[in-house]
mmCIF file of C-alpha atoms in Angstrom:
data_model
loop_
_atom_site.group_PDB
_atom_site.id
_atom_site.type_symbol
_atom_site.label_atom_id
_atom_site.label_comp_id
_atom_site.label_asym_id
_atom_site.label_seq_id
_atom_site.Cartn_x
_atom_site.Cartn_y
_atom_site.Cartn_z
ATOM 1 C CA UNK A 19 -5.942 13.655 -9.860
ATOM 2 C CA UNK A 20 -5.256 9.769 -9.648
ATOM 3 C CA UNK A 21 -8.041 7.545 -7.812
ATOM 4 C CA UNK A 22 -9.380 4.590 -7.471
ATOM 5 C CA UNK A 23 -12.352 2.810 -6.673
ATOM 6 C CA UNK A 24 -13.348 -0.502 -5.548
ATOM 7 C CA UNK A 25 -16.320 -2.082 -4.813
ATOM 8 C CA UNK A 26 -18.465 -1.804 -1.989
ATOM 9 C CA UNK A 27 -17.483 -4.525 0.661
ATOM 10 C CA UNK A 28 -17.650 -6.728 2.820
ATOM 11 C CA UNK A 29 -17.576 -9.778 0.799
ATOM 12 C CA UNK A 30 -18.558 -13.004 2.273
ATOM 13 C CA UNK A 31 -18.275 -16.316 0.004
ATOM 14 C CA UNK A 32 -18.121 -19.906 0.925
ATOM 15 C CA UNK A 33 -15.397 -22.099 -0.039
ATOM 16 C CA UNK A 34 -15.270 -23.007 -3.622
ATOM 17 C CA UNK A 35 -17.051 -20.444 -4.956
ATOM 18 C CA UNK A 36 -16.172 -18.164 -7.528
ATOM 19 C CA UNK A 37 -14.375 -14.441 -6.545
ATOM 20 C CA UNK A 38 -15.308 -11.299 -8.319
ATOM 21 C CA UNK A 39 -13.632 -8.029 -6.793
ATOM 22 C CA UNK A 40 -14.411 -4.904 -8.672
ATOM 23 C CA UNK A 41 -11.712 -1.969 -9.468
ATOM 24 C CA UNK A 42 -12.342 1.265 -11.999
ATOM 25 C CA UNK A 43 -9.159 3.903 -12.157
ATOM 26 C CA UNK A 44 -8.979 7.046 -13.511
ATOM 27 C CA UNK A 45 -5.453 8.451 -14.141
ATOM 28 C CA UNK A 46 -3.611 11.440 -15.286
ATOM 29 C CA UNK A 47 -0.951 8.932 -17.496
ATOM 30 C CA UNK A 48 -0.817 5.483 -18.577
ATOM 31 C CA UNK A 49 -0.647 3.653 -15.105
ATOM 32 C CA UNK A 50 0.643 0.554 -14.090
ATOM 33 C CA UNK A 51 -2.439 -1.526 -12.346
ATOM 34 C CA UNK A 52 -1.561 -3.501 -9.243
ATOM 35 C CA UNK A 53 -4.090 -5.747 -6.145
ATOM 36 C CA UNK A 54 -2.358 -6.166 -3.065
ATOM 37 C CA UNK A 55 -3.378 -8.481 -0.039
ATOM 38 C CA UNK A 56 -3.375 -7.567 3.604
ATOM 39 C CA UNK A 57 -3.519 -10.593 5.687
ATOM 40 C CA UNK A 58 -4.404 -10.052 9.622
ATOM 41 C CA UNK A 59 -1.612 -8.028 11.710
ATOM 42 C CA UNK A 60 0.490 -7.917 8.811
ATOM 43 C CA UNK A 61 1.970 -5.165 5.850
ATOM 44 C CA UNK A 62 0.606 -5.246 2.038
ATOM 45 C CA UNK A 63 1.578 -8.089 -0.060
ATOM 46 C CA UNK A 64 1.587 -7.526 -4.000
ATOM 47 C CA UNK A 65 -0.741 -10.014 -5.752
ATOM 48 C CA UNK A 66 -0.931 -9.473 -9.298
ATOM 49 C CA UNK A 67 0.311 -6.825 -11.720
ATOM 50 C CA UNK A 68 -0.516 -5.792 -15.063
ATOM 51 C CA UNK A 69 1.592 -2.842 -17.274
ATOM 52 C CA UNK A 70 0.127 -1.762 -20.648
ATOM 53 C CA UNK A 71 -3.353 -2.306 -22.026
ATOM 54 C CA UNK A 72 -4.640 -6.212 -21.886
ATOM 55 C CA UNK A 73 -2.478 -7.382 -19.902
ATOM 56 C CA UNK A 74 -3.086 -10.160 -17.415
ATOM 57 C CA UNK A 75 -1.465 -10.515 -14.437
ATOM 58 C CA UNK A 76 -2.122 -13.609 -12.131
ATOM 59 C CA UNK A 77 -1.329 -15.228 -9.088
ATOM 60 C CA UNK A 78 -2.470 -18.273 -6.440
ATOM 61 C CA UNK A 79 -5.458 -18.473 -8.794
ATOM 62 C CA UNK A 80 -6.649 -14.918 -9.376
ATOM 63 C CA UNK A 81 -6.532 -13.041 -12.337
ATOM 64 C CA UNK A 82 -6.609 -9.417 -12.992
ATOM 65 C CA UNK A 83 -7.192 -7.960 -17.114
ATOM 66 C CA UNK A 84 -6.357 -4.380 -17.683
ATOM 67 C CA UNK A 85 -9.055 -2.904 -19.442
ATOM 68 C CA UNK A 86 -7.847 0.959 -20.877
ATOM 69 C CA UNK A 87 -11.101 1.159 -23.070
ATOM 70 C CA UNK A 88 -13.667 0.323 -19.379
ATOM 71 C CA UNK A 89 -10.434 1.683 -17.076
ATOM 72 C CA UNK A 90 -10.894 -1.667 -15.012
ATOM 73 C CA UNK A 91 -8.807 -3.895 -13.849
ATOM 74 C CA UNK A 92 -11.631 -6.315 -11.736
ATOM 75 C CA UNK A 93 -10.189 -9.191 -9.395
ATOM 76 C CA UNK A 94 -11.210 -13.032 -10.246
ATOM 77 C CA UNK A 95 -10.372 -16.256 -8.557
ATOM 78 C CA UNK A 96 -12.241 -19.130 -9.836
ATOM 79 C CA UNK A 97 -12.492 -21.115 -6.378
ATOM 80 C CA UNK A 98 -11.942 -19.269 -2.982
ATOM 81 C CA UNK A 99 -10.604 -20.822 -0.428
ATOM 82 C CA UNK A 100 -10.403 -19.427 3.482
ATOM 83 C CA UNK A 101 -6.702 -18.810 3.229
ATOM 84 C CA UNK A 102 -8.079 -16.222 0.878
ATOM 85 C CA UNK A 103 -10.130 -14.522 3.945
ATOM 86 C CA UNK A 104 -7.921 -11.093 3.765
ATOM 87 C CA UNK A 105 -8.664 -7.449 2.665
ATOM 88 C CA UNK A 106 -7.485 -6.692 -1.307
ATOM 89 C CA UNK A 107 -6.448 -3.373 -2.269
ATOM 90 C CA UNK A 108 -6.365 -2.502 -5.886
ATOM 91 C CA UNK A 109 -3.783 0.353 -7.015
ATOM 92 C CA UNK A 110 -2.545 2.335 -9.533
ATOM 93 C CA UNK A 111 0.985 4.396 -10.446
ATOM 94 C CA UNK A 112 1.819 6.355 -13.252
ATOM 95 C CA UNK A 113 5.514 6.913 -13.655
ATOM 96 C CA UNK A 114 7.274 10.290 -13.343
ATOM 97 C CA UNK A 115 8.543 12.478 -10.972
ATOM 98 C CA UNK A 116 5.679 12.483 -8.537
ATOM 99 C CA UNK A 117 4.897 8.775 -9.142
ATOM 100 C CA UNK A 118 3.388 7.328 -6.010
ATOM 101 C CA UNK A 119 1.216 4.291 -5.515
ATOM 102 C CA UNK A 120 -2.651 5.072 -5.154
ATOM 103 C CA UNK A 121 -5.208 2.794 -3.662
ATOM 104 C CA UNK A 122 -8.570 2.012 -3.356
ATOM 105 C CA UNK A 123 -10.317 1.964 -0.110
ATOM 106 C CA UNK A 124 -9.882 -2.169 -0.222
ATOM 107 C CA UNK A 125 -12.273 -4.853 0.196
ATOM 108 C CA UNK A 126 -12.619 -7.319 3.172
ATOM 109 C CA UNK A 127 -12.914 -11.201 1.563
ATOM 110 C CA UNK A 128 -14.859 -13.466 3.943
ATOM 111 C CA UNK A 129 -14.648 -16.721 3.195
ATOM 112 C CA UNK A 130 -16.831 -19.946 5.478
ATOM 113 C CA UNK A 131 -15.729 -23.309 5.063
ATOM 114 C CA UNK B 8 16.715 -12.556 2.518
ATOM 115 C CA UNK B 9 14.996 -10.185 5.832
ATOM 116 C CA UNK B 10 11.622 -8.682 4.878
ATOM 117 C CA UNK B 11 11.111 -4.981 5.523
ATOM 118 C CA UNK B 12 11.329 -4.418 9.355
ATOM 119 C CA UNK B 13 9.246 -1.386 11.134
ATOM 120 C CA UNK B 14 9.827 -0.457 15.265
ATOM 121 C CA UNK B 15 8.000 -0.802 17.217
ATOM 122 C CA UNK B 16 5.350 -2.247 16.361
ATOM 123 C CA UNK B 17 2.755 -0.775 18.873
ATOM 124 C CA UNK B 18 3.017 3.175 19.928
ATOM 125 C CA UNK B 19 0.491 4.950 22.329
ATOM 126 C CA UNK B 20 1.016 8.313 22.751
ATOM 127 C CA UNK B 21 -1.170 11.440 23.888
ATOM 128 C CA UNK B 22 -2.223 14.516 22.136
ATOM 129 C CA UNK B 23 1.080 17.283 21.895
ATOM 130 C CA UNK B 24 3.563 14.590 22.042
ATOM 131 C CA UNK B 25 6.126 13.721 19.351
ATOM 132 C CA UNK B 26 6.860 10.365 17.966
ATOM 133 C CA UNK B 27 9.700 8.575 15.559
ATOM 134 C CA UNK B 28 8.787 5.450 13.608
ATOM 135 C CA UNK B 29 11.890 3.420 12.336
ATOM 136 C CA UNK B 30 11.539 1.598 8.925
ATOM 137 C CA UNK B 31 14.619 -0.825 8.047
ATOM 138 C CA UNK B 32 14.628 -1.635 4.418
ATOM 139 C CA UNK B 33 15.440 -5.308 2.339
ATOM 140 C CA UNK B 34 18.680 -4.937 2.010
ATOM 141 C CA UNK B 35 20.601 -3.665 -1.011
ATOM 142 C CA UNK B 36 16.850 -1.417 -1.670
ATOM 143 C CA UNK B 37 17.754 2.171 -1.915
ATOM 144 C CA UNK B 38 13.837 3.701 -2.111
ATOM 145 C CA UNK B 39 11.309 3.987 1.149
ATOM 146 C CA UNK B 40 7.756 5.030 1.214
ATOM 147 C CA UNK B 41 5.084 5.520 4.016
ATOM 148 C CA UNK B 42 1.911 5.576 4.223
ATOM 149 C CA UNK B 43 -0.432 6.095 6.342
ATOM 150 C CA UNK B 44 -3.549 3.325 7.061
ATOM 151 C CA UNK B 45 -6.890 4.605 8.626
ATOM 152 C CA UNK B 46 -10.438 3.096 8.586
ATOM 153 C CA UNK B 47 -11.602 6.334 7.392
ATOM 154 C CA UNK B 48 -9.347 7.661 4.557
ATOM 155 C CA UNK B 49 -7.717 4.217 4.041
ATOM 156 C CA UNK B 50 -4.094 4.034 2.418
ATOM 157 C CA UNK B 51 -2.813 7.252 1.568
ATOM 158 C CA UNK B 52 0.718 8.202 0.486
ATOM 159 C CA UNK B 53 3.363 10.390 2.999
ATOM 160 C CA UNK B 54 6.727 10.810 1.330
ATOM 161 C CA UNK B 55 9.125 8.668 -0.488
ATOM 162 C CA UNK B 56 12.867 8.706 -0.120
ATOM 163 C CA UNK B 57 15.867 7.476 -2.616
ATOM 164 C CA UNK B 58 19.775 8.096 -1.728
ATOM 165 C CA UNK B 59 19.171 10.120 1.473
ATOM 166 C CA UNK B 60 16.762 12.520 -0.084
ATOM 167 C CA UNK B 61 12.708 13.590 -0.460
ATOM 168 C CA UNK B 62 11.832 12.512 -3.789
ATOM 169 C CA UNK B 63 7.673 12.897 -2.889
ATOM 170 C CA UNK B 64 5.575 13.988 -0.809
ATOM 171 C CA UNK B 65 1.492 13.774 -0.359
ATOM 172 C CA UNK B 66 -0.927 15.803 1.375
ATOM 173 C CA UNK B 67 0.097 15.851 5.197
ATOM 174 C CA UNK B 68 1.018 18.573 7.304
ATOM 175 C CA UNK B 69 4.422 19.637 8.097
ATOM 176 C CA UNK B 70 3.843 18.005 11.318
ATOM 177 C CA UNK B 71 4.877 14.940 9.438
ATOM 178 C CA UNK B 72 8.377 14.750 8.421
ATOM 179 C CA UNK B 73 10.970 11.915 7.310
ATOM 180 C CA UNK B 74 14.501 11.458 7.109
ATOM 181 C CA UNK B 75 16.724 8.360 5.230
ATOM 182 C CA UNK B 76 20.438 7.574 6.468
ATOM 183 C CA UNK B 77 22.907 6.143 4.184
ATOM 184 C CA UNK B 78 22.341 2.630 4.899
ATOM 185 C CA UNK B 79 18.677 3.146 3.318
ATOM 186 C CA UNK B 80 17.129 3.073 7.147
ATOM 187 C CA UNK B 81 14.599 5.480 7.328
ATOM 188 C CA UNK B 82 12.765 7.626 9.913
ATOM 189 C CA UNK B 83 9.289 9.262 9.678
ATOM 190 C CA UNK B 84 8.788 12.094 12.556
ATOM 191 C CA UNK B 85 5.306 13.087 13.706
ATOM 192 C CA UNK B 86 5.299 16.111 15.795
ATOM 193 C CA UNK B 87 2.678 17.672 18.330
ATOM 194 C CA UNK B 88 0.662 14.163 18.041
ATOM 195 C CA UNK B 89 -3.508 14.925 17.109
ATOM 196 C CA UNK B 90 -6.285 11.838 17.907
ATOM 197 C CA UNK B 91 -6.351 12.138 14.001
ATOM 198 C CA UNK B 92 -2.878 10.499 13.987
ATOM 199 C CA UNK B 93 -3.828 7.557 15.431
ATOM 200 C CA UNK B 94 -3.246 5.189 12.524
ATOM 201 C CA UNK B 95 -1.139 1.719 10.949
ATOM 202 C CA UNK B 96 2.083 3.536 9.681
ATOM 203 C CA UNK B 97 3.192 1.388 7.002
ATOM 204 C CA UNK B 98 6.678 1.119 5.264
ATOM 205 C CA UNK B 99 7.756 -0.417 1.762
ATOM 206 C CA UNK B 100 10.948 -0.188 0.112
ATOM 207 C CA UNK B 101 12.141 -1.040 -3.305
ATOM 208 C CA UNK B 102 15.128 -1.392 -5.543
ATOM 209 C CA UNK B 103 14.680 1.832 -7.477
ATOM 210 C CA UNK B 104 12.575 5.123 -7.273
ATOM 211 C CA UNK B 105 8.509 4.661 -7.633
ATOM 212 C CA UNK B 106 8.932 6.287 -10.811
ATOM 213 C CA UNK B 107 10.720 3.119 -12.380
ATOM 214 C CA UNK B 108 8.748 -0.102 -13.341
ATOM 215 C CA UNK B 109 9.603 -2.101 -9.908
ATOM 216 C CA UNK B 110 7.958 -3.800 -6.739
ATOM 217 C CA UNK B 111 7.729 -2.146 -3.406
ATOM 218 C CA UNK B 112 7.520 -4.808 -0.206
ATOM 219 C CA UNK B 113 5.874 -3.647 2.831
ATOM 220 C CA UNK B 114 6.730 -4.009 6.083
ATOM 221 C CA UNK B 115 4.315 -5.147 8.734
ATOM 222 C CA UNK B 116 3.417 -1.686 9.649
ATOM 223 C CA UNK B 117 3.576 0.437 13.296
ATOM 224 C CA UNK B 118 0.119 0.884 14.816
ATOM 225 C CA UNK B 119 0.009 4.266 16.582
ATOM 226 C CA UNK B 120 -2.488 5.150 18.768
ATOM 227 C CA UNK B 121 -2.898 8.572 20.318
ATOM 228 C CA UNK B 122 -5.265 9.649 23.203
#
């Protein structure tokens, strides 16, 4: 079946420095890649997206390539901030009649002033 | 625009009993999804509903049910309540089915607890 998997967390940066979040898929189809962003007390928010092969989807500073030929799709932000301080969830769908959304066991982002 | 809304936000409830979470979706989105959110097994997919019916459905017991009405609000039923349950319920909704390229918004979530 469909999975994901992230890298081991928790992260813990200080401001300014530079973000790497790992993500590896495997998938049945040709999935579309996505990272959402849980902040405190609150629901998923969609970061970035990416479609078809080498695509880059980006957002607030981070970038996300989809790689088909390493399945990866690996989280980068040049210069954290502590706004960024959330957990990131990387996902996959692949579109048909049982398409659902399928995570990764998310990452908590620390970040110290 | 209103975000996705979920009530209530807080639920305790004991082992046996039932409970109904109530997911309101953006308005003019015809497509709801839950999931559930543990510590343990993390985000995992319940069921998915478009027009008033089931389109999907993951790996849960049949103790875990849904409805949708016709105004898109939707309903997700958990029945003879296990300390397993215990979880962040969350709800998204989107334009179209999951199947078509398109966004889903969550709502902020209900946070069940069961003893």
């Amino acid at each position: 079946g469909d999975s994901v998997t992230q890298m081991e967390g928790p992260v813990t940066l200080s401001e300014e420095a530079f973000l790497t979040i790992n993500c590896t898929y495997t998938a049945t189809g040709y999935p579309s890649l996505f990272w959402y962003v849980q902040y405190p007390g609150e629901g998923l928010q969609l970061l970035l997206k990416a479609t078809k092969a080498d695509d880059k989807g980006s957002n607030k500073g981070f970038e996300a390539t989809y790689r088909k030929e390493t399945t990866s799709f690996h989280l980068e932000k040049g210069s954290v901030q502590v706004s960024d301080s959330a957990v990131y969830f990387c996902a996959l769908k692949v579109s048909g009649a049982n398409s659902k959304l399928t995570f990764g066991k998310g990452i908590t982002l620390s970040v110290r002033p | 625009k209103a975000g996705v809304t979920q009530t209530p936000r807080y639920l305790i409830k004991t082992r046996g009993q039932q409970v109904t979470l109530s997911c309101s979706p953006i308005s003019g989105h015809r497509s709801v999804s839950w999931y559930q959110q543990t510590p343990g097994q993390g985000l995992q997919f319940l069921f998915e509903y478009f027009s008033e019916t089931q389109r999907n459905k993951g790996n849960f017991p049949g103790r875990f049910s849904g409805r949708q009405f016709s105004n898109s609000r939707s309903e997700m039923n958990v029945s003879t309540l296990e300390l397993g349950d215990s979880a962040l319920y969350l709800c998204a909704s989107s334009l179209a089915p999951l199947e078509a390229y398109n966004e889903q918004f969550f709502g902020p979530g209900t946070r069940l607890t069961v003893l």
